[in-house]
Short mmCIF file of C-alpha atoms in Angstrom, two decimals:
data_model
loop_
_atom_site.label_atom_id
_atom_site.label_comp_id
_atom_site.label_asym_id
_atom_site.label_seq_id
_atom_site.Cartn_x
_atom_site.Cartn_y
_atom_site.Cartn_z
CA UNK A 1 0.00 0.00 0.00
CA UNK A 2 1.05 3.56 -0.54
CA UNK A 3 -0.45 6.90 0.46
CA UNK A 4 -1.34 9.33 -2.33
CA UNK A 5 -1.97 13.07 -2.02
CA UNK A 6 -4.46 14.21 -4.63
CA UNK A 7 -4.75 17.91 -5.47
CA UNK A 8 -7.98 19.00 -7.14
CA UNK A 9 -9.87 22.19 -7.92
CA UNK A 10 -13.62 22.43 -8.03
CA UNK A 11 -16.54 24.69 -8.71
CA UNK A 12 -18.72 24.04 -5.64
CA UNK A 13 -21.96 25.42 -7.11
CA UNK A 14 -23.55 22.01 -7.70
CA UNK A 15 -22.30 20.31 -4.53
CA UNK A 16 -23.40 20.08 -0.91
CA UNK A 17 -19.86 20.81 0.22
CA UNK A 18 -16.95 18.42 0.51
CA UNK A 19 -18.06 15.88 3.06
CA UNK A 20 -20.39 12.96 2.28
CA UNK A 21 -23.85 13.57 3.70
CA UNK A 22 -27.27 12.00 3.25
CA UNK A 23 -29.17 14.87 1.62
CA UNK A 24 -27.15 15.78 -1.45
CA UNK A 25 -24.22 14.96 -3.68
CA UNK A 26 -20.81 16.08 -2.39
CA UNK A 27 -17.35 16.55 -3.86
CA UNK A 28 -15.93 13.79 -1.66
CA UNK A 29 -18.30 11.10 -2.93
CA UNK A 30 -17.92 12.27 -6.53
CA UNK A 31 -14.14 11.86 -6.30
CA UNK A 32 -14.56 8.53 -4.47
CA UNK A 33 -16.84 7.29 -7.25
CA UNK A 34 -14.24 8.25 -9.88
CA UNK A 35 -11.43 6.59 -7.86
CA UNK A 36 -13.54 3.45 -7.53
CA UNK A 37 -14.04 3.44 -11.30
CA UNK A 38 -10.29 3.63 -11.78
CA UNK A 39 -8.87 1.28 -9.12
CA UNK A 40 -11.83 -1.02 -8.49
CA UNK A 41 -12.17 -0.30 -4.79
CA UNK A 42 -13.75 2.67 -3.05
CA UNK A 43 -10.99 4.15 -0.88
CA UNK A 44 -11.45 6.27 2.23
CA UNK A 45 -10.71 9.83 1.16
CA UNK A 46 -9.61 12.43 3.72
CA UNK A 47 -9.87 16.09 2.77
CA UNK A 48 -7.85 19.07 3.99
CA UNK A 49 -11.00 20.84 5.16
CA UNK A 50 -14.76 20.54 5.09
CA UNK A 51 -15.88 23.26 2.72
CA UNK A 52 -19.56 24.18 2.89
CA UNK A 53 -22.18 23.82 0.18
CA UNK A 54 -21.54 26.25 -2.69
CA UNK A 55 -17.97 27.08 -1.61
CA UNK A 56 -15.24 26.68 -4.28
CA UNK A 57 -11.64 25.49 -4.20
CA UNK A 58 -8.89 26.47 -6.58
CA UNK A 59 -6.69 24.10 -4.63
CA UNK A 60 -7.98 21.32 -2.40
CA UNK A 61 -5.91 18.39 -1.14
CA UNK A 62 -7.07 14.95 -0.02
CA UNK A 63 -5.29 11.69 0.70
CA UNK A 64 -6.11 8.02 0.18
CA UNK A 65 -4.29 4.71 0.34
CA UNK A 66 -3.99 2.40 -2.63
CA UNK A 67 -2.16 -0.56 -4.04
CA UNK A 68 1.45 0.05 -5.12
CA UNK A 69 0.64 -1.03 -8.66
CA UNK A 70 -1.17 2.18 -9.63
CA UNK A 71 1.18 4.81 -11.10
CA UNK A 72 0.69 8.52 -10.39
CA UNK A 73 -0.03 9.08 -14.06
CA UNK A 74 -3.12 6.85 -13.84
CA UNK A 75 -4.59 9.28 -11.33
CA UNK A 76 -3.58 12.40 -13.23
CA UNK A 77 -5.03 11.23 -16.55
CA UNK A 78 -7.42 8.42 -15.76
CA UNK A 79 -9.08 9.95 -12.72
CA UNK A 80 -9.37 13.33 -14.44
CA UNK A 81 -11.22 11.72 -17.34
CA UNK A 82 -13.73 10.13 -14.92
CA UNK A 83 -14.55 13.38 -13.12
CA UNK A 84 -17.27 15.86 -14.15
CA UNK A 85 -16.31 19.24 -15.71
CA UNK A 86 -16.64 21.05 -12.37
CA UNK A 87 -13.96 18.97 -10.60
CA UNK A 88 -10.43 18.76 -12.06
CA UNK A 89 -7.29 16.90 -10.99
CA UNK A 90 -4.32 19.23 -10.60
CA UNK A 91 -1.74 16.83 -9.21
CA UNK A 92 -1.21 13.45 -7.60
CA UNK A 93 1.92 12.40 -5.72
CA UNK A 94 2.97 9.71 -3.27
CA UNK A 95 3.46 10.96 0.29
CA UNK A 96 4.84 9.31 3.46
CA UNK A 97 2.37 6.91 5.15
CA UNK A 98 1.94 9.25 8.14
CA UNK A 99 1.04 12.24 5.97
CA UNK A 100 -2.48 13.56 6.63
CA UNK A 101 -4.27 15.97 4.28
CA UNK A 102 -5.86 17.80 7.21
CA UNK A 103 -3.51 17.46 10.18
CA UNK A 104 -0.28 17.89 8.18
CA UNK A 105 -1.46 21.25 6.83
CA UNK A 106 0.46 24.21 8.30
CA UNK A 107 -2.01 26.75 7.00
CA UNK A 108 -4.51 27.77 4.36
CA UNK A 109 -5.45 30.86 2.40
CA UNK A 110 -9.06 31.72 1.59
CA UNK A 111 -10.28 34.57 -0.60
CA UNK A 112 -13.78 35.98 -0.50
CA UNK A 113 -14.93 37.81 -3.66
CA UNK A 114 -17.52 40.61 -3.56
CA UNK A 115 -18.94 42.10 -6.76
CA UNK A 116 -19.48 45.71 -5.70
CA UNK A 117 -21.65 46.92 -8.56
CA UNK A 118 -25.11 48.09 -9.46
CA UNK A 119 -25.12 45.64 -12.38
CA UNK A 120 -25.22 41.89 -12.20
CA UNK A 121 -22.33 40.09 -13.91
CA UNK A 122 -23.37 36.79 -15.57
CA UNK A 123 -19.78 35.54 -15.35
CA UNK A 124 -19.30 36.36 -11.65
CA UNK A 125 -22.76 35.45 -10.31
CA UNK A 126 -21.76 31.96 -9.17
CA UNK A 127 -18.43 33.16 -7.79
CA UNK A 128 -19.16 36.31 -5.79
CA UNK A 129 -21.46 38.10 -3.37
CA UNK A 130 -23.11 41.02 -5.17
CA UNK A 131 -23.36 44.19 -3.07
CA UNK A 132 -24.68 47.35 -4.73
CA UNK A 133 -23.86 49.94 -2.04
CA UNK A 134 -20.27 51.14 -2.40
CA UNK A 135 -17.88 49.43 -0.02
CA UNK A 136 -15.07 51.24 1.77
CA UNK A 137 -12.05 48.94 1.42
CA UNK A 138 -9.99 51.15 3.78
CA UNK A 139 -12.51 50.79 6.62
CA UNK A 140 -12.73 47.04 5.97
CA UNK A 141 -8.93 46.83 6.06
CA UNK A 142 -8.76 48.62 9.40
CA UNK A 143 -11.14 46.07 10.85
CA UNK A 144 -9.32 43.12 9.24
CA UNK A 145 -5.84 44.20 10.37
CA UNK A 146 -7.03 43.81 13.97
CA UNK A 147 -7.65 40.11 13.36
CA UNK A 148 -3.99 39.36 12.61
CA UNK A 149 -2.27 37.46 15.41
CA UNK A 150 -3.05 34.59 17.78
CA UNK A 151 -6.57 35.00 19.15
CA UNK A 152 -9.59 33.11 20.34
CA UNK A 153 -11.88 33.40 17.30
CA UNK A 154 -14.99 31.92 18.98
CA UNK A 155 -16.96 35.08 18.06
CA UNK A 156 -16.20 34.34 14.39
CA UNK A 157 -17.49 30.78 14.45
CA UNK A 158 -20.98 29.45 13.84
CA UNK A 159 -22.72 27.08 16.21
CA UNK A 160 -22.21 23.54 15.01
CA UNK A 161 -18.43 23.67 15.09
CA UNK A 162 -16.85 20.36 15.96
CA UNK A 163 -13.80 21.70 17.81
CA UNK A 164 -13.40 22.96 21.36
CA UNK A 165 -10.16 24.87 20.86
CA UNK A 166 -11.09 28.10 19.09
CA UNK A 167 -7.65 29.72 19.21
CA UNK A 168 -6.12 30.28 15.77
CA UNK A 169 -3.25 32.33 14.34
CA UNK A 170 -4.16 34.64 11.47
CA UNK A 171 -1.03 35.73 9.61
CA UNK A 172 -2.71 37.86 6.94
CA UNK A 173 -6.13 39.51 6.56
CA UNK A 174 -6.43 42.16 3.87
CA UNK A 175 -9.08 43.77 1.71
CA UNK A 176 -8.20 44.98 -1.79
CA UNK A 177 -10.28 46.45 -4.59
CA UNK A 178 -9.75 45.68 -8.27
CA UNK A 179 -12.34 47.60 -10.29
CA UNK A 180 -15.78 46.38 -9.21
CA UNK A 181 -14.33 43.43 -7.28
CA UNK A 182 -13.49 43.64 -3.58
CA UNK A 183 -11.37 40.72 -2.34
CA UNK A 184 -10.93 39.74 1.30
CA UNK A 185 -7.90 37.45 1.73
CA UNK A 186 -7.17 35.53 4.96
CA UNK A 187 -4.30 33.21 5.76
CA UNK A 188 -4.28 31.28 9.05
CA UNK A 189 -2.95 28.08 10.57
CA UNK A 190 -6.53 26.85 10.73
CA UNK A 191 -10.10 28.05 10.40
CA UNK A 192 -13.25 27.60 12.48
CA UNK A 193 -16.65 26.75 11.05
CA UNK A 194 -17.83 29.65 8.79
CA UNK A 195 -14.93 31.81 10.04
CA UNK A 196 -14.09 33.51 6.72
CA UNK A 197 -17.74 34.08 5.86
CA UNK A 198 -18.36 35.69 9.29
CA UNK A 199 -15.20 37.82 8.97
CA UNK A 200 -16.43 38.96 5.54
CA UNK A 201 -19.95 39.70 6.75
CA UNK A 202 -18.54 41.66 9.69
CA UNK A 203 -16.14 43.63 7.45
CA UNK A 204 -19.11 44.55 5.23
CA UNK A 205 -21.01 45.60 8.37
CA UNK A 206 -18.04 47.84 9.26
CA UNK A 207 -18.10 49.38 5.77
CA UNK A 208 -21.81 50.15 6.15
CA UNK A 209 -21.25 51.82 9.55
CA UNK A 210 -23.09 49.16 11.54
CA UNK A 211 -19.90 48.18 13.38
CA UNK A 212 -17.01 50.57 14.23
CA UNK A 213 -13.78 49.77 12.31
CA UNK A 214 -11.85 49.61 15.61
CA UNK A 215 -14.27 47.14 17.23
CA UNK A 216 -12.20 44.13 16.18
CA UNK A 217 -10.61 43.53 19.57
CA UNK A 218 -13.92 43.98 21.42
CA UNK A 219 -15.59 41.40 19.18
CA UNK A 220 -12.72 38.95 19.66
CA UNK A 221 -12.78 39.46 23.44
CA UNK A 222 -16.54 38.94 23.60
CA UNK A 223 -16.13 35.35 22.32
CA UNK A 224 -19.76 35.85 21.36
CA UNK A 225 -20.99 35.10 17.83
CA UNK A 226 -23.72 37.73 18.26
CA UNK A 227 -21.09 40.48 18.57
CA UNK A 228 -19.84 39.85 15.02
CA UNK A 229 -21.72 40.61 11.79
CA UNK A 230 -23.70 38.49 9.35
CA UNK A 231 -22.41 35.34 7.69
CA UNK A 232 -21.60 36.14 4.05
CA UNK A 233 -23.17 33.78 1.47
CA UNK A 234 -21.11 30.76 0.36
CA UNK A 235 -20.64 31.40 -3.37
CA UNK A 236 -18.02 34.16 -2.90
CA UNK A 237 -15.64 31.91 -0.94
CA UNK A 238 -12.63 30.16 -2.48
CA UNK A 239 -10.08 27.93 -0.78
CA UNK A 240 -7.03 29.25 -2.64
CA UNK A 241 -3.99 27.56 -1.12
CA UNK A 242 -2.95 24.93 1.42
CA UNK A 243 0.51 24.93 2.97
CA UNK A 244 2.22 21.70 4.04
CA UNK B 1 -42.66 56.09 -29.63
CA UNK B 2 -39.03 56.30 -28.73
CA UNK B 3 -36.02 54.16 -29.62
CA UNK B 4 -34.11 52.56 -26.76
CA UNK B 5 -30.59 51.16 -26.83
CA UNK B 6 -30.25 48.29 -24.38
CA UNK B 7 -26.79 47.13 -23.29
CA UNK B 8 -26.58 43.64 -21.84
CA UNK B 9 -23.96 41.03 -21.01
CA UNK B 10 -24.54 37.31 -21.21
CA UNK B 11 -23.02 33.91 -20.66
CA UNK B 12 -23.84 32.18 -23.95
CA UNK B 13 -23.33 28.60 -22.68
CA UNK B 14 -27.04 27.78 -22.48
CA UNK B 15 -28.13 29.61 -25.65
CA UNK B 16 -28.26 28.84 -29.36
CA UNK B 17 -26.68 32.20 -30.09
CA UNK B 18 -28.36 35.60 -30.29
CA UNK B 19 -30.82 35.25 -33.13
CA UNK B 20 -34.24 33.57 -32.77
CA UNK B 21 -34.25 30.17 -34.44
CA UNK B 22 -36.55 27.17 -34.44
CA UNK B 23 -34.32 24.57 -32.78
CA UNK B 24 -33.27 26.11 -29.47
CA UNK B 25 -33.65 29.00 -27.07
CA UNK B 26 -31.73 32.14 -27.96
CA UNK B 27 -30.65 35.30 -26.14
CA UNK B 28 -32.85 37.45 -28.41
CA UNK B 29 -36.08 35.65 -27.57
CA UNK B 30 -35.19 35.50 -23.86
CA UNK B 31 -34.76 39.29 -23.78
CA UNK B 32 -37.90 39.74 -25.88
CA UNK B 33 -39.88 37.61 -23.43
CA UNK B 34 -38.62 39.71 -20.52
CA UNK B 35 -39.43 42.96 -22.36
CA UNK B 36 -42.90 41.62 -23.11
CA UNK B 37 -43.39 40.88 -19.42
CA UNK B 38 -42.43 44.44 -18.60
CA UNK B 39 -44.17 46.55 -21.26
CA UNK B 40 -46.97 44.21 -22.33
CA UNK B 41 -46.00 43.98 -26.00
CA UNK B 42 -43.30 41.94 -27.65
CA UNK B 43 -41.07 44.45 -29.44
CA UNK B 44 -38.82 43.74 -32.42
CA UNK B 45 -35.30 43.60 -31.02
CA UNK B 46 -32.31 44.28 -33.27
CA UNK B 47 -28.89 43.15 -32.10
CA UNK B 48 -25.45 44.54 -32.88
CA UNK B 49 -24.29 41.17 -34.20
CA UNK B 50 -25.39 37.57 -34.51
CA UNK B 51 -23.22 35.72 -32.05
CA UNK B 52 -23.08 31.94 -32.46
CA UNK B 53 -24.25 29.27 -30.03
CA UNK B 54 -22.00 29.15 -26.96
CA UNK B 55 -20.35 32.53 -27.63
CA UNK B 56 -20.40 35.07 -24.78
CA UNK B 57 -20.78 38.84 -24.61
CA UNK B 58 -19.46 41.13 -21.92
CA UNK B 59 -21.13 43.95 -23.84
CA UNK B 60 -23.88 43.47 -26.38
CA UNK B 61 -26.19 46.21 -27.66
CA UNK B 62 -29.66 45.93 -29.13
CA UNK B 63 -32.37 48.43 -29.93
CA UNK B 64 -36.15 48.40 -29.76
CA UNK B 65 -38.96 50.91 -30.00
CA UNK B 66 -41.44 51.50 -27.19
CA UNK B 67 -44.04 53.84 -25.86
CA UNK B 68 -42.76 57.13 -24.39
CA UNK B 69 -44.31 56.33 -21.02
CA UNK B 70 -41.67 53.77 -19.99
CA UNK B 71 -38.76 55.39 -18.14
CA UNK B 72 -35.19 54.13 -18.61
CA UNK B 73 -35.14 53.04 -14.99
CA UNK B 74 -37.94 50.56 -15.66
CA UNK B 75 -35.68 48.77 -18.10
CA UNK B 76 -32.61 48.91 -15.88
CA UNK B 77 -34.36 47.53 -12.82
CA UNK B 78 -37.54 45.87 -14.03
CA UNK B 79 -36.12 44.15 -17.08
CA UNK B 80 -33.05 42.99 -15.16
CA UNK B 81 -35.29 41.35 -12.56
CA UNK B 82 -37.15 39.45 -15.32
CA UNK B 83 -34.00 38.04 -16.93
CA UNK B 84 -32.28 34.77 -15.97
CA UNK B 85 -28.91 34.84 -14.08
CA UNK B 86 -26.92 34.37 -17.30
CA UNK B 87 -28.21 37.56 -18.95
CA UNK B 88 -27.79 40.94 -17.21
CA UNK B 89 -28.82 44.48 -18.12
CA UNK B 90 -25.89 46.90 -18.05
CA UNK B 91 -27.53 50.02 -19.37
CA UNK B 92 -30.57 51.40 -21.18
CA UNK B 93 -30.74 54.80 -22.85
CA UNK B 94 -32.91 56.61 -25.38
CA UNK B 95 -31.24 57.08 -28.77
CA UNK B 96 -32.27 59.01 -31.93
CA UNK B 97 -34.98 57.26 -34.00
CA UNK B 98 -32.53 56.53 -36.84
CA UNK B 99 -30.00 54.84 -34.55
CA UNK B 100 -29.42 51.18 -35.43
CA UNK B 101 -27.67 48.72 -33.07
CA UNK B 102 -25.94 47.00 -36.00
CA UNK B 103 -25.52 49.59 -38.74
CA UNK B 104 -24.58 52.48 -36.46
CA UNK B 105 -21.69 50.48 -34.96
CA UNK B 106 -18.28 51.82 -36.03
CA UNK B 107 -16.46 48.74 -34.77
CA UNK B 108 -16.25 45.91 -32.29
CA UNK B 109 -13.63 44.16 -30.21
CA UNK B 110 -13.65 40.40 -29.66
CA UNK B 111 -11.33 38.42 -27.39
CA UNK B 112 -10.71 34.70 -27.70
CA UNK B 113 -9.45 32.95 -24.55
CA UNK B 114 -7.29 29.83 -24.67
CA UNK B 115 -6.44 27.86 -21.51
CA UNK B 116 -2.94 26.63 -22.35
CA UNK B 117 -2.51 24.05 -19.61
CA UNK B 118 -2.20 20.34 -18.95
CA UNK B 119 -4.85 20.67 -16.23
CA UNK B 120 -8.49 21.43 -16.71
CA UNK B 121 -9.78 24.49 -14.88
CA UNK B 122 -13.36 24.09 -13.58
CA UNK B 123 -13.79 27.87 -13.55
CA UNK B 124 -12.55 28.44 -17.12
CA UNK B 125 -14.05 25.37 -18.82
CA UNK B 126 -17.12 27.21 -20.12
CA UNK B 127 -15.11 30.28 -21.10
CA UNK B 128 -12.03 29.02 -22.92
CA UNK B 129 -10.55 26.55 -25.39
CA UNK B 130 -8.23 24.18 -23.56
CA UNK B 131 -5.01 23.38 -25.43
CA UNK B 132 -2.38 21.26 -23.67
CA UNK B 133 0.57 21.71 -26.05
CA UNK B 134 2.47 24.89 -25.27
CA UNK B 135 1.54 27.80 -27.54
CA UNK B 136 4.07 30.26 -28.92
CA UNK B 137 2.45 33.68 -28.49
CA UNK B 138 5.26 35.35 -30.47
CA UNK B 139 4.64 33.20 -33.55
CA UNK B 140 0.88 33.76 -33.21
CA UNK B 141 1.50 37.51 -32.96
CA UNK B 142 3.61 37.52 -36.13
CA UNK B 143 0.73 35.88 -37.97
CA UNK B 144 -1.89 38.20 -36.42
CA UNK B 145 0.00 41.40 -37.15
CA UNK B 146 -0.31 40.59 -40.88
CA UNK B 147 -4.09 40.78 -40.58
CA UNK B 148 -4.11 44.44 -39.57
CA UNK B 149 -5.32 46.72 -42.35
CA UNK B 150 -8.08 46.79 -44.96
CA UNK B 151 -8.29 43.38 -46.63
CA UNK B 152 -10.68 40.94 -48.22
CA UNK B 153 -11.16 38.43 -45.39
CA UNK B 154 -13.10 35.85 -47.46
CA UNK B 155 -10.53 33.17 -46.48
CA UNK B 156 -11.43 33.81 -42.82
CA UNK B 157 -15.17 33.35 -43.26
CA UNK B 158 -17.27 30.19 -43.08
CA UNK B 159 -19.71 29.19 -45.76
CA UNK B 160 -23.16 30.37 -44.80
CA UNK B 161 -22.22 34.05 -44.52
CA UNK B 162 -25.02 36.40 -45.47
CA UNK B 163 -22.90 39.19 -46.95
CA UNK B 164 -21.26 39.55 -50.34
CA UNK B 165 -18.76 42.24 -49.41
CA UNK B 166 -15.98 40.50 -47.50
CA UNK B 167 -13.65 43.50 -47.18
CA UNK B 168 -13.11 44.62 -43.58
CA UNK B 169 -10.62 46.84 -41.77
CA UNK B 170 -8.84 45.24 -38.81
CA UNK B 171 -7.28 47.91 -36.60
CA UNK B 172 -5.82 45.62 -33.93
CA UNK B 173 -4.99 41.91 -33.77
CA UNK B 174 -2.71 40.82 -30.92
CA UNK B 175 -1.93 37.73 -28.87
CA UNK B 176 -0.89 38.06 -25.24
CA UNK B 177 -0.15 35.51 -22.55
CA UNK B 178 -1.12 35.91 -18.90
CA UNK B 179 0.00 32.80 -17.00
CA UNK B 180 -1.84 29.82 -18.47
CA UNK B 181 -4.19 32.03 -20.47
CA UNK B 182 -3.47 33.09 -24.05
CA UNK B 183 -5.74 35.88 -25.31
CA UNK B 184 -6.26 36.80 -28.95
CA UNK B 185 -7.80 40.28 -29.28
CA UNK B 186 -9.22 41.64 -32.55
CA UNK B 187 -10.77 45.01 -33.26
CA UNK B 188 -12.35 45.69 -36.65
CA UNK B 189 -15.04 47.81 -38.31
CA UNK B 190 -16.99 44.61 -38.87
CA UNK B 191 -16.62 40.84 -38.79
CA UNK B 192 -17.53 38.03 -41.17
CA UNK B 193 -19.22 34.80 -40.11
CA UNK B 194 -16.86 32.86 -37.78
CA UNK B 195 -14.02 35.29 -38.59
CA UNK B 196 -12.50 35.49 -35.09
CA UNK B 197 -12.80 31.74 -34.54
CA UNK B 198 -11.06 31.03 -37.87
CA UNK B 199 -8.34 33.62 -37.11
CA UNK B 200 -7.81 31.92 -33.72
CA UNK B 201 -7.72 28.42 -35.18
CA UNK B 202 -5.25 29.57 -37.83
CA UNK B 203 -3.02 31.31 -35.24
CA UNK B 204 -2.98 28.05 -33.24
CA UNK B 205 -2.05 26.19 -36.45
CA UNK B 206 0.82 28.65 -36.89
CA UNK B 207 1.98 28.00 -33.32
CA UNK B 208 1.97 24.24 -33.99
CA UNK B 209 4.05 24.67 -37.18
CA UNK B 210 1.23 23.62 -39.52
CA UNK B 211 1.13 27.07 -41.13
CA UNK B 212 4.16 29.42 -41.54
CA UNK B 213 3.91 32.61 -39.40
CA UNK B 214 4.48 34.75 -42.50
CA UNK B 215 1.69 33.08 -44.52
CA UNK B 216 -0.88 35.67 -43.51
CA UNK B 217 -0.82 37.61 -46.78
CA UNK B 218 -0.94 34.42 -48.90
CA UNK B 219 -4.00 33.19 -47.00
CA UNK B 220 -5.72 36.57 -47.42
CA UNK B 221 -4.89 36.67 -51.14
CA UNK B 222 -6.19 33.12 -51.68
CA UNK B 223 -9.71 34.22 -50.63
CA UNK B 224 -10.10 30.51 -49.99
CA UNK B 225 -11.42 29.24 -46.64
CA UNK B 226 -9.38 26.02 -47.10
CA UNK B 227 -6.12 28.00 -46.97
CA UNK B 228 -6.79 29.10 -43.38
CA UNK B 229 -6.75 26.87 -40.28
CA UNK B 230 -9.47 25.23 -38.21
CA UNK B 231 -12.42 27.06 -36.67
CA UNK B 232 -11.80 27.41 -32.93
CA UNK B 233 -14.67 26.19 -30.68
CA UNK B 234 -17.26 28.80 -29.62
CA UNK B 235 -16.88 28.84 -25.83
CA UNK B 236 -13.60 30.82 -25.84
CA UNK B 237 -15.09 33.77 -27.74
CA UNK B 238 -16.30 36.96 -26.07
CA UNK B 239 -17.75 40.07 -27.67
CA UNK B 240 -15.99 42.61 -25.45
CA UNK B 241 -16.83 46.05 -26.82
CA UNK B 242 -18.95 47.84 -29.45
CA UNK B 243 -18.07 51.30 -30.66
CA UNK B 244 -20.74 53.75 -31.84
#
């Protein structure tokens, strides 16, 4: 047996997130089905994170164990040909047997895309949150800069989280504007349930004057979800990078 | 009565092109249906060009005549709300009664997007032509630069064209690379049937060594479709700009 690390990208629009669940098709089971078609057995497949329904990944890693006889190329070409157009194989490589797609990750980068425009954009509709009222990227940045560091992010986590330890280290949290697109980028050693979507919703609340830009520390210290802003919708969120 | 110029953008994936036809839903009839829902009559709708099935438009203009009582805002807001997610209203403005969306146009710019990568990209699949073999943008540029000027482009037009005059003036034809994406951009006073897709297919043929980079003038002079290269698939083509 050998352990393989599979790197994929996917458009999450049609999926109920990564993890197999009873009420809808997921990315995990779709990849498992394709793997089963290729190697004849349905391997356990462990993902680097559990992205929500409608969230996208430009880079997503998962590991599985398989017989030594299957070459990497079979996964790159064969698996890719068995996957639907909205999931693509980017890479496949053997890793040490103790490597773990989730626990070996040192960090991840997410980007949240906001279309800040009066007009709809048919090409961005599935990949952004459309907000008509003009956003103030400077105000959002002031709020976001306060998140950088090692903090208890319980206030930025939805109920339903599976972890008890809510302390994470955010190394980067910036807001930039490129034309009509406002991009919130966060890098951290780990993320809590809905953390980026709550950070984004709160930053938008700051831009609209509902929350003071310097309230970041107060919200963190409250450890209270109600102190933060709304949860931004899923379709603007992209897992961009995973660091091992 | 007044004449209105409607500017839209659309993802052409689901449509059989702009123009109403018996065997599939088109952008024209979808916009006509929405207009009918708004103003109660189904107006004639004249487009700036007849884009093919699967071709996209970031900017597409069309005109129609309507009763004076409908304000521009009704079209911007009301019409937009009646259109599906893949067609969006960008603007609506009254124009002189002799204005014509097609004949008043002084020129248009199209871009053709090629994903030049071994890997599929789930986010670009509907909006590009995927070519694995590495393209030589310099060679493609040499070929494209020979197209600039006033020429008879009959060799770059598919059978089935509705015009007899095949002379057009190309003011710009360039190929640029941005990472894995190769973009062919053409601006002209008018375009023949499939012209940009044949130019793109021929430029790719030049990159692959099937056609010499300096053959541009010979192909033009042949006035023979068979002298040019393949027709590139529709999904990489975008109408980007119309000049009035």
